[in-house]
Amino acid sequence: MRLLAIILGMGICLCNCQSGVEVARIAPDELISVSSFLSPQDTLIRVNVLRGRALNTTARVDSALIRDAQVIITSHGQNIQLTYNEALRCYVTTPKSLPIKPSERYHLRVKVGSKLCTASCQIPENPIQPTIQPQREEDHFIGILDWPSTPLPRFFTLTYELRDVIFKPQLGSTRGPYTGFLTDNLFDRQKQNTQALELRVFNAYKAERISLRIVYQALDEPTFRYLKTYRDFDNWRSNTSGFIPNLREPQPVFSNIEGGVGIFGGYNQTVLNFKIK
Amino acid sequence: MIKWVWIWVGLLGGHLKAQNVILSGYVREAGSREYLVGAVVQIAGSSVGNTTNAYGFYSLQVPAKQDLMVRCGYVGYEPYQQMMTLLQNTTLDIALTPQTQQLQEVSIAEKSGQAGSSEMGNLKLSVQQIKDIPALLGEKDVIKALQLLPGVQKGTEGSTALYVRGGGPDQNLILLDEAQVYNANHLFGFFSVFNGDALKNVSFWKGSFPARYGGRLSSVIDLQMKDGGKDKLRGEGGIGLLSSRVAIDGPIQKGKSSFLLSGRRSYIDLLTEPLLPADSKIGYRFYDLNAKLHFDLSPKDKLYLSGYFGHDRLRMSEQVERSTSTITSKAGMAWGNATATLRWNRLLSQKLFVNTTLLMTDFTFLLFDDFRLTRTNGNNSSTYTEYRSGIRDYTVKVDFDYFPSNAHAVKLGAMLTQHRFSPRAFVAENRIAQTLENNIQQFENQEFGVYAEDTYTLNQFSANVGLRFSGLRVPTRTYAFVEPRASVGYRWRPNTELKASYARNNQFVHLLSNTGAGLSTDLWVPVTERVPPQQADQIAVGLVKRFPKVGLTFTAESYRKWMRNIAAYREGATFLILSEGAKPLNWEDNVTIGRGLSYGTELLLQKTKGRLTGWIGYTLSWTIHQFDELNNGLPFYPRFDRRHDASVVANYKLSPKMTLSANWVYATGNALTVAQGYYFAPSSLGSSFLDRIDYLGTRNSFRAEAYHRLDLAVQFHKKKRWGERTWEVGLFNAYNRQNPLYYYLKSENAPDGSGQRMSLQKRALFPVLPSINYNFKF
């Protein structure tokens, strides 16, 4: 009996305490997904509101749509309610009703029945256009992107594409211009050296006429984290066939929606058209 | 602090003044003269007693000119006793005779004396016990036997990874003749590298290990190879479904020197390759070799040279003939360990024993791909890609055993290790264009340690108190830590002991693992300026109650362990990153540092007498991790957190010719991060397309199905003119439980063609597996 009491005492002494771990147990059917990116360049402001889905259900967007949510975006104390658009399958409003301005903070409230999802975002400052220093290497174009030394957004993304290409294939020169890829087009200025970014257009000077369209988007932190984790998530889920275990660490997608999942983020973009030839 | 050291020194000195003579010597096995570690030597009717050290040496101070009854006991051996009257310092080498198998008493946690033993969490398994436990395909395995003990958890199905009291597989110091073994497994973790035929002793410490051990947080597995018999040639071996093994040992010069040679090889490749088509081959094999030489140079000097060499290789080759080209590709994976130990024992006096050791250990991992495209138009291409990682250590250490009095056994020592880590050596060669890209990373650092410990025994009280000073020098700084260790034991009643312990440990190496399975693909990385050493504090309390009449021993231990600076991959990271080519990748960028807490209670009831022997073990435990960069900084259960872990091991000697054995294990399922549902959200800025995103919940919020399994075996022994043979018929996973190895999402079209449907699937590994093995001994 005494032995039992000692064992019990030891167990209580060392084991009977809270682990402090809270395991999230939201049933997928009760999960609300909210997503929207705001930008001063928007022609229409959209907010997607959908229900989470359990496994073993058919993955169709229309079966997850929530059409009766109350969606409100607030800025400077002014509440704008978005209306559901059946054609676009999301909640919309116009920039006229809700102007999106740099440096402004916006708050989102989505109410579905008794469930409330909230989030906020801040639109980055207007991005400063980079300068391009063109260089030629044989028939290839190299553009060195640089920014004047002014305060710059910490997070940004950069994409570029060819425009106005006129290329006539000739014998021995059948391959026209094509762009090199940036291995990573999401940038964090605190972690990466983003001075003098290099863009390449191969065979650019074989074309008779060619331009480059560069889209430079300043991002707020939630948007940057969402896009980065989404990309890593996509790599993770495609890293297994089911026959071998996934040898990558699981990657959850970032969410800043309180009471649900998804993203409410802001960005601000500028477009630079550069004539190569 | 200094005051307490002086008080302790004073206690040592007090005992030195006693008028005694010294009785010392070695305890060996009769016949083979193999030294016995941990044998108890006592003077009957007194509190004078001691245990032999790691080389079988003991030293006692006994009253002169009195009739004394010297007794010696060791598990599995006939007790020894001799009446003596000592007039001066005397050397007495004791030879113990092995008990017959029928009478043998087995125990996995023994040390008895009049005082309570201060050793906590120390378990000893005899090689014979390991051989009696049913095993996968009949391949007996030390590590898998340890997994059946309370407080020790296995990783995934079939894996040899050990998770001790919430620690990871890297936190176990695995020593083979004092040389560290990294990634001690064959066949992707299903078998350990240790061949039981070559082993003499297995000592396992979980947590509160004494100051002489350092460099790991969770456990020490100290394996000693046999020295080899000095009287005659002996041999043993076995033929199994997966591999065969043989070990021979014997004298080089009778009574003075001996050798041991043991080897094992798998033959999956030899059996399957002839059956495969000539243009597509796949083959796997592993082998290991143990060798040891032992020389008694003089009564005071002994020399040991031992080594282990093991290697695994998986190779795939394919040749595809097309009308205008031929593709030849060869790819493979290889890994292996090598260790070498040179030891010199010298008896400086009857109270002072010194051992000097030189060690080398090497682990390498290789992944390669050799691709050749030969076209009829001569436009060929040929590339070779190789990824290597490895670790090599050179160590010098010296250890003193000093026996100032019967109440004290002092150990002092120092060690220095030169580590060379090669976490990534990537080479890509284009043989046609004659270009070579590479990214080779190497890190060197020096680990050092100095320790002192004293085992003090007085009446019902015993204590092991030690201090270790350990550190690591990296290029720009030196880490240095003081590690206090203490464990105390008190014999409360004749058969009841109470114990308590505290230990601080530091670890200067990290293991990055994606699978948690302890595979050879896991990456050993050093401590650097950015990645600090791991540290743990552990407290434990325990109770031992013996029921000698029925041969039962009950042990209960509770522990609490705090871990700091543990490393883990960041979310989304992977170990190989071959796709990044020779880009200068830094593993430190893929790592995040956090802390952990584990606590629990372990119960062990063992039966050591009679026809039926074995044990029942149960562990109730929690393990919690917290990393700023994982799970949004919130605490979470790591993959190997187990609420309940139970094992039942039974061995029944039906007759001298037949032994039945069984073991049953149960464990709470692993904590995993898997999809629990999905939702839709955009994949990029400005896109109206909504992608399906898995809803993973919080980190490791999914619990896999519980693991349980029953293994059965029957052994048929028969004495032959040349020795003894044993047939063993086994059944692994006897009731065909489909234990989960991993989970994955399976996508298939909905029957009505309305879209895709995702479902979570479990992949199991082993169904019921029968085995038959033939073992022999001469």
XYZ file of C-alpha atoms in Angstrom, chain B residues 95-416:
322
model
C 37.513 -17.046 -12.725
C 33.730 -17.465 -12.888
C 32.085 -20.445 -14.530
C 29.045 -19.789 -16.746
C 25.799 -21.254 -15.420
C 24.031 -23.839 -17.507
C 21.255 -22.330 -19.596
C 18.543 -24.093 -17.581
C 19.521 -22.468 -14.330
C 20.529 -19.114 -15.652
C 19.163 -16.090 -13.921
C 18.695 -13.106 -16.150
C 18.185 -9.511 -15.216
C 18.125 -6.224 -17.036
C 18.738 -3.958 -14.086
C 20.916 -5.426 -11.475
C 23.464 -4.464 -8.976
C 22.987 -5.657 -5.488
C 24.932 -4.928 -2.420
C 24.145 -3.836 1.050
C 23.881 -0.186 0.153
C 21.332 1.080 -2.297
C 22.753 1.481 -5.737
C 22.970 5.087 -6.865
C 22.754 4.170 -10.540
C 19.583 5.531 -12.098
C 18.258 4.613 -15.481
C 21.092 2.162 -16.002
C 20.055 -1.084 -17.638
C 22.246 -3.966 -18.644
C 21.190 -6.531 -21.206
C 23.043 -9.764 -21.670
C 23.752 -10.839 -25.226
C 21.874 -14.082 -24.544
C 18.750 -12.125 -23.563
C 18.942 -10.209 -26.834
C 19.242 -13.474 -28.728
C 16.140 -14.876 -27.004
C 13.868 -12.014 -28.093
C 11.899 -12.673 -31.305
C 12.990 -10.345 -34.101
C 12.160 -9.280 -37.635
C 13.293 -12.080 -39.980
C 15.096 -13.612 -37.022
C 17.828 -10.926 -37.186
C 18.736 -10.357 -33.529
C 19.329 -6.745 -32.772
C 20.677 -4.939 -29.730
C 18.949 -1.666 -30.534
C 15.574 -3.326 -31.121
C 15.920 -5.083 -27.770
C 16.547 -1.699 -26.114
C 13.378 -0.372 -27.749
C 11.423 -2.805 -25.573
C 12.539 -1.098 -22.370
C 10.441 1.571 -20.661
C 11.453 5.116 -21.491
C 12.786 4.040 -24.855
C 10.625 4.492 -27.911
C 11.054 3.413 -31.451
C 10.619 5.766 -34.387
C 8.655 4.508 -37.352
C 7.838 0.868 -38.149
C 10.935 -1.306 -38.255
C 13.326 1.544 -37.526
C 16.328 1.222 -35.216
C 16.099 4.870 -34.148
C 15.844 5.329 -30.395
C 13.895 8.095 -28.704
C 14.900 8.130 -25.068
C 12.833 10.169 -22.633
C 11.703 12.599 -25.299
C 15.099 13.031 -26.914
C 15.832 12.570 -30.606
C 17.894 9.780 -32.193
C 20.929 12.085 -32.347
C 20.918 12.465 -28.583
C 22.097 8.899 -27.979
C 25.797 8.312 -27.569
C 26.434 4.934 -29.183
C 29.861 3.611 -28.292
C 31.426 0.472 -29.687
C 34.613 -0.205 -27.763
C 34.537 3.508 -26.863
C 34.349 4.675 -30.502
C 31.271 6.710 -31.417
C 29.060 5.227 -34.103
C 26.952 7.646 -36.137
C 23.846 6.340 -37.988
C 24.185 2.835 -36.599
C 21.870 1.089 -39.021
C 21.683 -1.158 -42.050
C 18.943 -1.533 -44.653
C 17.496 1.996 -44.351
C 17.228 1.728 -40.595
C 15.610 -1.694 -40.263
C 18.638 -3.342 -38.636
C 21.371 -1.987 -36.448
C 24.996 -2.423 -37.340
C 25.821 -4.433 -34.232
C 26.418 -8.127 -34.645
C 25.477 -9.830 -31.365
C 28.035 -12.603 -31.878
C 30.843 -10.078 -31.476
C 29.464 -8.401 -28.355
C 30.327 -9.085 -24.754
C 28.423 -6.458 -22.847
C 25.653 -3.920 -23.451
C 25.199 -1.144 -20.940
C 22.455 1.404 -21.427
C 22.040 4.663 -19.538
C 18.976 6.820 -20.020
C 19.502 10.314 -18.851
C 21.331 10.431 -15.585
C 24.610 9.124 -16.853
C 27.793 9.654 -14.845
C 30.369 12.348 -15.573
C 32.646 9.992 -17.512
C 30.135 10.104 -20.366
C 29.478 13.321 -22.230
C 28.501 14.827 -25.514
C 24.893 13.639 -25.684
C 21.654 14.656 -23.974
C 19.527 11.542 -23.708
C 21.284 8.217 -23.434
C 24.477 6.225 -23.637
C 24.631 2.806 -25.251
C 28.001 1.403 -24.326
C 28.777 -1.769 -26.270
C 31.877 -3.793 -25.645
C 33.194 -6.310 -28.099
C 34.384 -9.689 -26.880
C 38.125 -9.894 -26.337
C 38.329 -13.419 -27.716
C 39.036 -16.624 -25.788
C 42.621 -17.218 -24.698
C 42.275 -20.981 -24.238
C 40.882 -22.474 -27.440
C 39.278 -21.670 -30.757
C 35.535 -20.956 -30.553
C 33.005 -20.078 -33.135
C 29.378 -19.240 -33.616
C 27.195 -18.110 -36.433
C 23.898 -18.387 -38.144
C 22.125 -18.626 -41.448
C 19.000 -16.511 -41.847
C 16.628 -15.439 -44.573
C 18.222 -12.027 -44.939
C 21.837 -12.523 -43.947
C 24.339 -14.971 -42.572
C 27.016 -14.409 -40.020
C 29.997 -16.087 -38.487
C 32.322 -15.220 -35.621
C 35.472 -16.975 -34.535
C 37.749 -16.214 -31.654
C 40.686 -17.877 -30.031
C 44.183 -17.555 -28.694
C 47.096 -16.137 -30.614
C 49.452 -17.138 -27.829
C 47.650 -19.351 -25.350
C 46.737 -17.532 -22.148
C 48.372 -14.291 -23.275
C 46.745 -12.953 -26.383
C 43.576 -13.493 -28.348
C 41.717 -12.493 -31.476
C 38.111 -12.091 -32.555
C 36.867 -11.926 -36.120
C 33.224 -11.629 -36.943
C 31.402 -10.939 -40.197
C 27.906 -10.659 -41.538
C 26.568 -10.199 -45.064
C 23.123 -9.884 -46.568
C 22.344 -11.717 -49.776
C 19.301 -10.008 -51.259
C 21.469 -8.894 -54.200
C 22.958 -12.336 -54.803
C 19.507 -13.927 -54.833
C 17.619 -11.348 -56.890
C 20.166 -10.120 -59.460
C 20.258 -13.314 -61.560
C 16.464 -13.126 -61.846
C 16.387 -9.547 -63.127
C 16.582 -8.660 -66.856
C 20.090 -7.800 -68.086
C 19.128 -4.231 -69.050
C 17.575 -3.312 -65.708
C 19.274 -4.252 -62.458
C 18.711 -3.320 -58.876
C 20.686 -4.692 -55.996
C 21.137 -4.063 -52.311
C 23.606 -5.499 -49.849
C 25.147 -4.764 -46.512
C 28.054 -6.273 -44.685
C 29.873 -5.687 -41.463
C 33.106 -6.878 -39.969
C 34.288 -6.763 -36.380
C 37.862 -7.527 -35.478
C 39.730 -7.388 -32.205
C 43.172 -8.257 -30.892
C 43.972 -8.419 -27.218
C 47.429 -8.804 -25.684
C 48.351 -9.301 -22.028
C 51.737 -7.582 -22.298
C 52.507 -8.091 -18.631
C 50.467 -8.627 -15.457
C 50.092 -4.850 -15.364
C 49.762 -3.975 -19.045
C 47.098 -4.913 -21.561
C 46.684 -3.792 -25.128
C 43.493 -3.897 -27.187
C 43.094 -3.103 -30.858
C 39.592 -3.319 -32.256
C 37.743 -2.182 -35.328
C 34.387 -2.176 -36.996
C 33.739 -1.775 -40.707
C 30.237 -1.777 -42.129
C 28.823 -0.745 -45.466
C 25.461 -0.614 -47.252
C 25.005 -0.213 -50.990
C 21.939 0.174 -53.170
C 22.621 0.220 -56.913
C 20.301 0.586 -59.862
C 21.364 0.358 -63.480
C 19.341 0.581 -66.624
C 20.119 0.450 -70.324
C 17.518 1.618 -72.866
C 18.163 0.902 -76.553
C 16.442 3.166 -79.065
C 16.745 3.299 -82.827
C 19.130 6.269 -82.795
C 20.450 6.275 -79.265
C 21.314 4.254 -76.178
C 20.737 5.516 -72.671
C 22.807 4.016 -69.884
C 22.104 5.157 -66.375
C 23.553 4.044 -63.093
C 22.394 5.441 -59.784
C 22.863 4.426 -56.241
C 23.264 5.143 -52.625
C 25.961 3.919 -50.252
C 26.786 4.552 -46.651
C 29.026 3.058 -44.063
C 30.726 3.334 -40.722
C 34.257 2.525 -39.726
C 35.704 2.688 -36.251
C 39.117 1.847 -34.825
C 40.121 1.731 -31.167
C 43.549 1.270 -29.668
C 43.601 0.954 -25.882
C 46.361 0.456 -23.405
C 45.484 -0.515 -19.815
C 48.097 -0.134 -17.139
C 47.842 -0.938 -13.456
C 49.871 1.851 -11.851
C 49.245 0.442 -8.397
C 46.742 -1.851 -6.768
C 44.514 1.181 -6.316
C 45.110 3.020 -9.543
C 44.198 1.822 -12.991
C 44.725 3.868 -16.152
C 43.426 3.389 -19.651
C 44.688 5.390 -22.619
C 42.678 5.286 -25.822
C 43.153 6.419 -29.408
C 39.992 6.397 -31.488
C 38.918 7.003 -35.028
C 35.381 6.952 -36.361
C 34.178 7.688 -39.847
C 30.728 7.846 -41.417
C 30.110 8.529 -45.106
C 26.984 8.791 -47.211
C 26.988 8.889 -51.016
C 24.236 9.413 -53.569
C 25.228 9.330 -57.226
C 23.758 9.384 -60.713
C 25.779 8.513 -63.804
C 23.936 9.220 -67.079
C 25.193 8.528 -70.614
C 23.337 9.134 -73.853
C 25.073 7.740 -76.908
C 23.573 8.833 -80.229
C 24.350 7.329 -83.605
C 25.088 10.839 -84.953
C 27.804 11.241 -82.342
C 25.955 14.007 -80.475
C 26.449 12.327 -77.086
C 25.937 13.529 -73.564
C 27.405 12.229 -70.359
C 26.848 13.625 -66.883
C 27.810 12.517 -63.429
C 26.201 13.939 -60.296
C 27.295 13.096 -56.798
C 26.208 14.147 -53.333
C 28.238 13.185 -50.290
C 28.035 13.885 -46.621
C 30.092 12.541 -43.774
C 31.728 12.943 -40.450
C 35.152 11.850 -39.222
C 36.465 12.017 -35.649
C 39.883 11.442 -34.130
C 39.923 11.162 -30.351
C 42.529 10.761 -27.682
C 41.420 10.081 -24.120
C 42.794 8.959 -20.832
C 40.766 7.543 -17.944
C 41.894 6.775 -14.397
C 40.120 4.472 -11.948
C 41.235 5.156 -8.406
C 40.078 3.164 -5.380
C 41.210 5.216 -2.346
C 39.016 3.231 0.052
C 36.172 0.769 0.043
C 33.696 3.599 0.292
C 34.998 5.469 -2.721
C 35.598 4.605 -6.348
C 36.949 7.622 -8.166
C 37.127 8.080 -11.910
C 39.047 10.899 -13.551
C 39.740 11.550 -17.169
C 40.124 13.838 -20.132
C 39.413 13.626 -23.825
C 40.001 15.604 -26.995
